[in-house]
Short mmCIF file of C-alpha atoms in Angstrom, two decimals:
data_model
loop_
_atom_site.label_atom_id
_atom_site.label_comp_id
_atom_site.label_asym_id
_atom_site.label_seq_id
_atom_site.Cartn_x
_atom_site.Cartn_y
_atom_site.Cartn_z
CA MET R 1 0.18 6.09 -35.62
CA ARG R 2 3.85 7.47 -35.09
CA ALA R 3 6.66 4.84 -34.97
CA ASP R 4 7.95 6.66 -31.59
CA LEU R 5 4.64 6.35 -29.36
CA LEU R 6 4.72 2.67 -30.84
CA ARG R 7 7.48 1.43 -29.08
CA ALA R 8 6.23 3.56 -25.56
CA TYR R 9 3.17 1.87 -25.92
CA ALA R 10 4.76 -1.81 -26.81
CA GLY R 11 7.00 -0.93 -23.67
CA SER R 12 4.63 -0.54 -20.95
CA LEU R 13 2.93 -3.43 -22.36
CA ARG R 14 5.87 -5.58 -21.52
CA ALA R 15 6.37 -3.92 -18.14
CA LEU R 16 2.31 -4.29 -17.34
CA ARG R 17 2.15 -7.98 -18.16
CA GLU R 18 5.21 -8.70 -16.30
CA ARG R 19 3.75 -7.50 -13.37
CA ALA R 20 0.29 -8.56 -13.78
CA PRO R 21 0.19 -11.30 -16.32
CA ASP R 22 -3.17 -12.54 -15.23
CA VAL R 23 -4.37 -8.98 -16.67
CA GLY R 24 -5.23 -9.36 -20.11
CA VAL R 25 -3.31 -7.26 -23.19
CA PRO R 26 -6.59 -5.58 -25.27
CA THR R 27 -7.41 -4.33 -21.66
CA LEU R 28 -3.96 -3.06 -20.94
CA LEU R 29 -4.21 -1.35 -24.53
CA ALA R 30 -7.27 0.19 -23.88
CA ARG R 31 -5.98 1.78 -20.37
CA ILE R 32 -2.70 2.93 -21.48
CA VAL R 33 -4.37 4.56 -24.38
CA PHE R 34 -7.05 6.40 -22.41
CA TRP R 35 -4.81 7.48 -19.56
CA ARG R 36 -2.23 8.85 -21.76
CA ILE R 37 -5.61 11.11 -22.74
CA CYS R 38 -6.08 11.80 -19.95
CA ARG R 39 -3.38 12.58 -18.56
CA GLY R 40 -3.04 14.87 -22.36
CA VAL R 41 -6.25 16.92 -20.93
CA GLY R 42 -6.01 17.01 -17.05
CA LEU R 43 -9.00 14.46 -16.75
CA ARG R 44 -9.68 13.46 -13.29
CA PRO R 45 -12.50 9.26 -14.33
CA VAL R 46 -13.35 7.12 -11.48
CA ILE R 47 -12.66 3.79 -12.16
CA ARG R 48 -14.14 0.50 -10.22
CA LEU R 49 -11.84 -1.26 -7.85
CA HIS R 50 -13.04 -4.45 -5.84
CA ASP R 51 -15.93 -5.47 -5.68
CA SER R 52 -17.96 -1.86 -5.27
CA SER R 53 -15.48 0.85 -4.41
CA ARG R 54 -15.10 3.75 -6.42
CA MET R 55 -12.14 5.54 -6.87
CA ARG R 56 -11.24 9.11 -8.66
CA LEU R 57 -7.79 9.58 -10.31
CA THR R 58 -6.00 13.11 -11.01
CA ALA R 59 -4.58 12.67 -14.90
CA ALA R 60 -1.01 14.76 -14.47
CA PRO R 61 0.64 15.34 -17.31
CA GLY R 62 4.33 13.56 -17.64
CA ASP R 63 2.15 11.50 -14.35
CA HIS R 64 3.79 7.39 -14.08
CA GLY R 65 3.35 7.35 -10.53
CA VAL R 66 1.53 5.78 -8.43
CA ARG R 67 -1.97 6.55 -9.73
CA THR R 68 -0.81 5.43 -12.99
CA GLY R 69 0.04 2.47 -11.30
CA VAL R 70 -3.91 2.50 -10.39
CA PHE R 71 -5.57 3.33 -12.44
CA LEU R 72 -3.15 0.17 -15.55
CA LEU R 73 -3.65 -2.59 -13.30
CA ARG R 74 -6.73 -1.94 -10.67
CA ASP R 75 -6.90 -5.34 -8.15
CA HIS R 76 -3.43 -6.65 -9.58
CA TYR R 77 -1.98 -3.82 -8.28
CA GLU R 78 -0.38 -5.64 -5.53
CA PRO R 79 -1.48 -8.68 -5.46
CA SER R 80 0.01 -9.56 -1.95
CA VAL R 81 -1.66 -7.42 -0.42
CA ARG R 82 -4.59 -7.74 -2.15
CA ALA R 83 -4.71 -11.57 -0.90
CA ALA R 84 -3.89 -11.18 2.03
CA ILE R 85 -6.97 -8.64 3.14
CA ASP R 86 -9.33 -10.88 1.16
CA ARG R 87 -7.48 -14.03 3.12
CA PHE R 88 -7.30 -12.64 6.58
CA LEU R 89 -9.74 -10.12 6.95
CA GLN R 90 -13.62 -11.29 7.43
CA PRO R 91 -16.55 -9.01 9.04
CA GLY R 92 -16.02 -7.28 12.18
CA ASP R 93 -11.95 -6.87 12.28
CA VAL R 94 -10.58 -4.09 12.92
CA ALA R 95 -7.70 -3.54 10.38
CA PHE R 96 -5.20 0.12 10.07
CA ASP R 97 -3.55 1.36 6.08
CA ILE R 98 -0.96 2.92 7.99
CA GLY R 99 0.69 5.60 5.05
CA ALA R 100 -2.85 4.56 3.39
CA ASN R 101 -2.49 7.09 0.35
CA PHE R 102 -5.68 7.59 -1.47
CA GLY R 103 -7.38 4.47 0.13
CA LEU R 104 -6.44 1.61 -2.81
CA TRP R 105 -6.36 -0.89 0.23
CA ALA R 106 -8.45 0.86 2.37
CA LEU R 107 -11.24 0.59 0.05
CA ARG R 108 -10.25 -3.29 0.28
CA MET R 109 -10.28 -3.61 3.78
CA ALA R 110 -13.60 -1.76 4.75
CA GLU R 111 -15.50 -4.03 2.24
CA ARG R 112 -14.15 -6.99 4.03
CA VAL R 113 -14.49 -5.49 7.13
CA GLY R 114 -18.36 -4.52 7.19
CA PRO R 115 -20.39 -1.51 8.78
CA THR R 116 -19.74 -3.93 12.26
CA GLY R 117 -15.74 -4.00 11.49
CA LYS R 118 -13.00 -0.67 11.28
CA VAL R 119 -10.51 0.70 9.43
CA ALA R 120 -7.77 3.43 10.90
CA ALA R 121 -6.09 5.30 7.90
CA PHE R 122 -3.09 7.21 8.44
CA GLU R 123 -1.88 9.65 5.50
CA PRO R 124 -0.41 12.76 6.50
CA ALA R 125 -0.11 14.85 3.73
CA PRO R 126 -3.56 16.88 3.20
CA ASP R 127 -3.98 16.61 -0.38
CA THR R 128 -3.70 13.49 -0.05
CA LEU R 129 -5.86 12.56 2.55
CA ASP R 130 -8.85 14.67 0.98
CA GLY R 131 -8.32 11.73 -2.22
CA LEU R 132 -9.23 9.69 0.45
CA LEU R 133 -11.56 10.76 1.96
CA GLN R 134 -13.30 11.63 -1.38
CA ASN R 135 -12.82 7.52 -2.86
CA ALA R 136 -14.59 6.40 0.69
CA ARG R 137 -17.61 8.81 -0.14
CA LEU R 138 -18.11 7.66 -3.70
CA SER R 139 -17.75 3.79 -2.18
CA GLY R 140 -20.20 3.75 0.56
CA ALA R 141 -17.21 2.83 2.75
CA ASP R 142 -18.24 4.23 6.11
CA ALA R 143 -16.11 1.85 8.09
CA ILE R 144 -13.01 4.16 7.18
CA GLU R 145 -11.72 6.32 9.80
CA THR R 146 -9.31 8.23 8.54
CA HIS R 147 -6.42 10.15 10.85
CA GLN R 148 -4.39 12.88 9.65
CA VAL R 149 -0.78 11.89 10.74
CA ALA R 150 2.48 9.60 10.05
CA LEU R 151 3.20 7.33 12.13
CA GLY R 152 7.16 6.94 13.50
CA ALA R 153 8.87 6.23 16.83
CA GLU R 154 8.42 9.12 18.95
CA ALA R 155 6.20 11.96 18.64
CA GLY R 156 6.88 15.36 16.99
CA VAL R 157 7.03 16.60 14.00
CA ALA R 158 9.11 15.79 10.32
CA ASP R 159 9.70 16.78 7.50
CA LEU R 160 7.31 14.75 4.66
CA HIS R 161 9.02 15.86 1.19
CA MET R 162 6.14 15.62 -1.79
CA PRO R 163 7.29 14.71 -5.35
CA ALA R 164 5.00 15.30 -8.29
CA ASP R 165 3.62 11.61 -7.88
CA PRO R 166 2.57 11.51 -4.07
CA GLY R 167 1.85 7.83 -4.15
CA SER R 168 6.47 8.14 -3.01
CA ALA R 169 5.87 11.44 -0.17
CA SER R 170 8.93 10.59 1.92
CA LEU R 171 10.66 11.77 5.08
CA ALA R 172 13.62 10.88 3.01
CA ALA R 173 14.29 13.64 0.35
CA HIS R 174 13.99 12.42 -2.71
CA ASP R 175 17.36 13.39 -4.16
CA ALA R 176 18.60 11.23 -1.37
CA ALA R 177 16.29 7.75 -2.15
CA ASP R 178 16.51 7.78 -5.97
CA GLY R 179 17.48 11.13 -7.43
CA GLY R 180 14.40 13.12 -7.79
CA GLY R 181 14.21 15.93 -6.42
CA ALA R 182 11.09 16.71 -4.46
CA THR R 183 8.14 19.88 -4.81
CA THR R 184 7.42 20.97 -1.60
CA VAL R 185 8.69 19.69 1.55
CA LEU R 186 5.07 19.86 4.31
CA ARG R 187 6.14 19.73 8.19
CA VAL R 188 3.73 16.72 9.55
CA ARG R 189 2.85 15.52 12.98
CA VAL R 190 3.98 12.75 13.55
CA GLU R 191 2.68 10.26 16.63
CA THR R 192 3.28 6.17 17.34
CA LEU R 193 1.69 3.12 16.86
CA ASP R 194 1.28 2.26 19.66
CA ALA R 195 0.14 5.97 21.83
CA VAL R 196 -2.74 5.88 18.30
CA TRP R 197 -4.16 2.11 18.81
CA ARG R 198 -4.19 2.50 22.59
CA ALA R 199 -6.28 6.21 22.14
CA THR R 200 -8.92 4.20 19.72
CA GLY R 201 -9.44 1.82 22.86
CA ALA R 202 -6.50 -0.78 22.32
CA PRO R 203 -8.58 -2.88 19.88
CA ALA R 204 -7.90 -6.05 18.51
CA VAL R 205 -6.41 -4.95 15.07
CA ARG R 206 -6.78 -7.91 12.85
CA LEU R 207 -4.14 -6.47 9.69
CA VAL R 208 -2.14 -4.55 9.80
CA LYS R 209 -0.65 -2.67 5.81
CA ILE R 210 2.54 -0.14 5.83
CA ASP R 211 3.69 1.87 3.53
CA ALA R 212 5.25 4.49 4.46
CA GLU R 213 8.06 5.08 1.72
CA GLY R 214 11.68 3.74 4.00
CA ALA R 215 10.34 4.86 7.61
CA GLU R 216 8.43 1.12 8.02
CA PRO R 217 11.53 0.71 10.90
CA LEU R 218 10.19 4.06 12.75
CA VAL R 219 6.91 3.03 12.26
CA LEU R 220 7.53 -0.65 13.53
CA ARG R 221 10.05 0.70 16.78
CA GLY R 222 6.72 3.08 17.86
CA GLY R 223 4.91 -0.01 17.74
CA ALA R 224 6.41 -2.96 20.19
CA ASP R 225 2.93 -2.82 22.69
CA PHE R 226 0.78 -3.08 19.62
CA PHE R 227 2.30 -5.72 17.61
CA ALA R 228 2.92 -7.71 21.37
CA ALA R 229 -0.71 -8.17 22.30
CA CYS R 230 -2.27 -8.01 18.12
CA ARG R 231 0.11 -10.20 16.35
CA PRO R 232 -1.70 -8.83 13.48
CA VAL R 233 -0.84 -10.51 9.50
CA THR R 234 1.27 -7.22 8.63
CA CYS R 235 1.34 -6.31 4.76
CA CYS R 236 4.76 -4.52 4.58
CA GLU R 237 6.60 -2.74 1.27
CA ILE R 238 10.05 -3.29 1.72
CA ASN R 239 11.73 -0.71 -0.80
CA PRO R 240 15.42 -1.30 0.25
CA PRO R 241 17.04 2.69 -1.76
CA ARG R 242 13.71 4.57 0.25
CA LEU R 243 15.30 2.60 3.38
CA ARG R 244 18.67 3.63 3.26
CA ALA R 245 18.10 6.99 2.72
CA LEU R 246 16.91 7.16 6.06
CA GLY R 247 19.92 5.30 7.61
CA PHE R 248 18.07 1.26 7.65
CA ASP R 249 19.98 -1.67 6.60
CA PRO R 250 16.96 -2.97 4.35
CA ALA R 251 17.32 -6.16 6.84
CA VAL R 252 16.16 -4.50 10.23
CA VAL R 253 12.19 -5.42 8.64
CA MET R 254 12.91 -8.71 8.67
CA ASP R 255 14.53 -8.79 12.01
CA PHE R 256 11.89 -7.39 13.17
CA PHE R 257 9.49 -9.65 11.90
CA THR R 258 11.70 -13.27 12.45
CA ARG R 259 11.82 -11.78 16.21
CA LEU R 260 8.42 -12.04 17.02
CA ASN R 261 8.06 -15.62 15.37
CA TYR R 262 6.59 -14.24 11.73
CA ARG R 263 6.90 -15.89 8.46
CA CYS R 264 6.90 -14.27 5.17
CA ALA R 265 5.18 -14.19 2.14
CA VAL R 266 4.90 -13.01 -1.27
CA TRP R 267 2.58 -13.31 -4.51
CA SER R 268 3.81 -15.93 -6.50
CA HIS R 269 2.41 -15.90 -10.11
CA ALA R 270 2.62 -18.94 -10.73
CA ALA R 271 0.55 -20.83 -7.95
CA HIS R 272 -1.56 -17.35 -7.79
CA ALA R 273 -1.07 -17.42 -4.26
CA LEU R 274 0.68 -16.19 -1.16
CA ALA R 275 4.48 -18.24 -1.21
CA PRO R 276 6.66 -18.18 1.24
CA ARG R 277 9.69 -15.92 0.04
CA PRO R 278 11.85 -17.43 -0.95
CA ALA R 279 15.48 -17.75 2.01
CA GLU R 280 17.66 -15.12 -0.55
CA GLY R 281 15.29 -12.37 -0.45
CA GLY R 282 15.07 -9.78 -3.64
CA GLY R 283 17.94 -7.89 -3.10
CA ASP R 284 17.44 -4.63 -4.45
CA VAL R 285 13.28 -5.33 -6.13
CA ILE R 286 11.54 -3.51 -4.12
CA GLU R 287 8.99 -6.15 -2.18
CA ASP R 288 6.02 -5.54 -0.97
CA VAL R 289 5.82 -9.04 1.18
CA VAL R 290 3.04 -10.44 4.12
CA PHE R 291 4.05 -10.97 7.40
CA ILE R 292 2.57 -13.88 9.07
CA PRO R 293 2.86 -14.62 12.78
CA ALA R 294 4.01 -18.68 12.92
CA ASP R 295 0.88 -19.88 15.18
CA GLN R 296 -2.02 -18.42 13.40
CA ASP R 297 -2.26 -20.33 9.93
CA GLU R 298 0.23 -23.06 7.89
CA PRO R 299 1.33 -21.85 4.92
CA ASN R 300 -0.56 -24.05 2.41
CA ALA R 301 -3.54 -22.33 3.19
CA TRP R 302 -2.17 -19.08 2.56
CA GLY R 303 -4.50 -18.98 -0.96
CA ALA R 304 -7.00 -19.66 0.56
CA GLN R 305 -9.77 -16.62 1.14
CA ARG R 306 -11.20 -16.64 4.77
CA GLY R 307 -15.21 -16.33 5.47
CA THR R 308 -16.41 -14.16 2.51
CA ARG R 309 -16.61 -11.10 0.51
CA SER R 310 -18.76 -8.44 1.85
#
């Protein structure tokens, strides 16, 4: 094997082990090698996720984005999100997945809420939404209800910048956010979270996941009534470069939930559970945080699972 390829494998293993220390080295190495083969010939492997879900991933040459991360790490891709879903959702609940992408977490939500619950998945990019629908069919996830719309501060239309990695689609141009040029700009419909919540019957939503690549403050601004009424547990990505690209201070997301008397948790690899987020925060590091209403749970119970697995 060529020395440069060995170095690439070693570098990938180190980075992945830092991100997901619970995944064994042999497993990671086997997945790295197989994914490189898939990318080289353009395969579309189907992988198993969570308890019983299936996801088809398109392996494109040079793809180092969300699809690669999901293939390599599976349930360990965003452990704070998985922990929150397992802790706070139970059969019959309602959950919203805002920025659902190909359905990684909508599928897990559907497993947890079961046939008596509902998952509303919001994804504005048509090709990405098609992938989500395919994965829902593969998994028999009948609880998932899809909405081809972006959520923002007010209803209208907006430009969605689509890079080669569809998981990084953003309202911010990618050269402004992270130096990468967008390959396509799509005009997409925008609604507010308050409006779509009311249109679906104003259900008591237990958990929300928001991953809007820097547009999270716009989602929150358009959901003031929703958050006041439902007070859902909220999983939210905080991406400082993308937030700044859209003109936001990264602290604006934290401030929104602080005003609503939420606590903030992050995944602790040491504790293997959700734990209070350090006061100093993560600087410019991209974080997946969980906001928990202070009146709903005790921090020492965050790592425990509520109910039973579906």
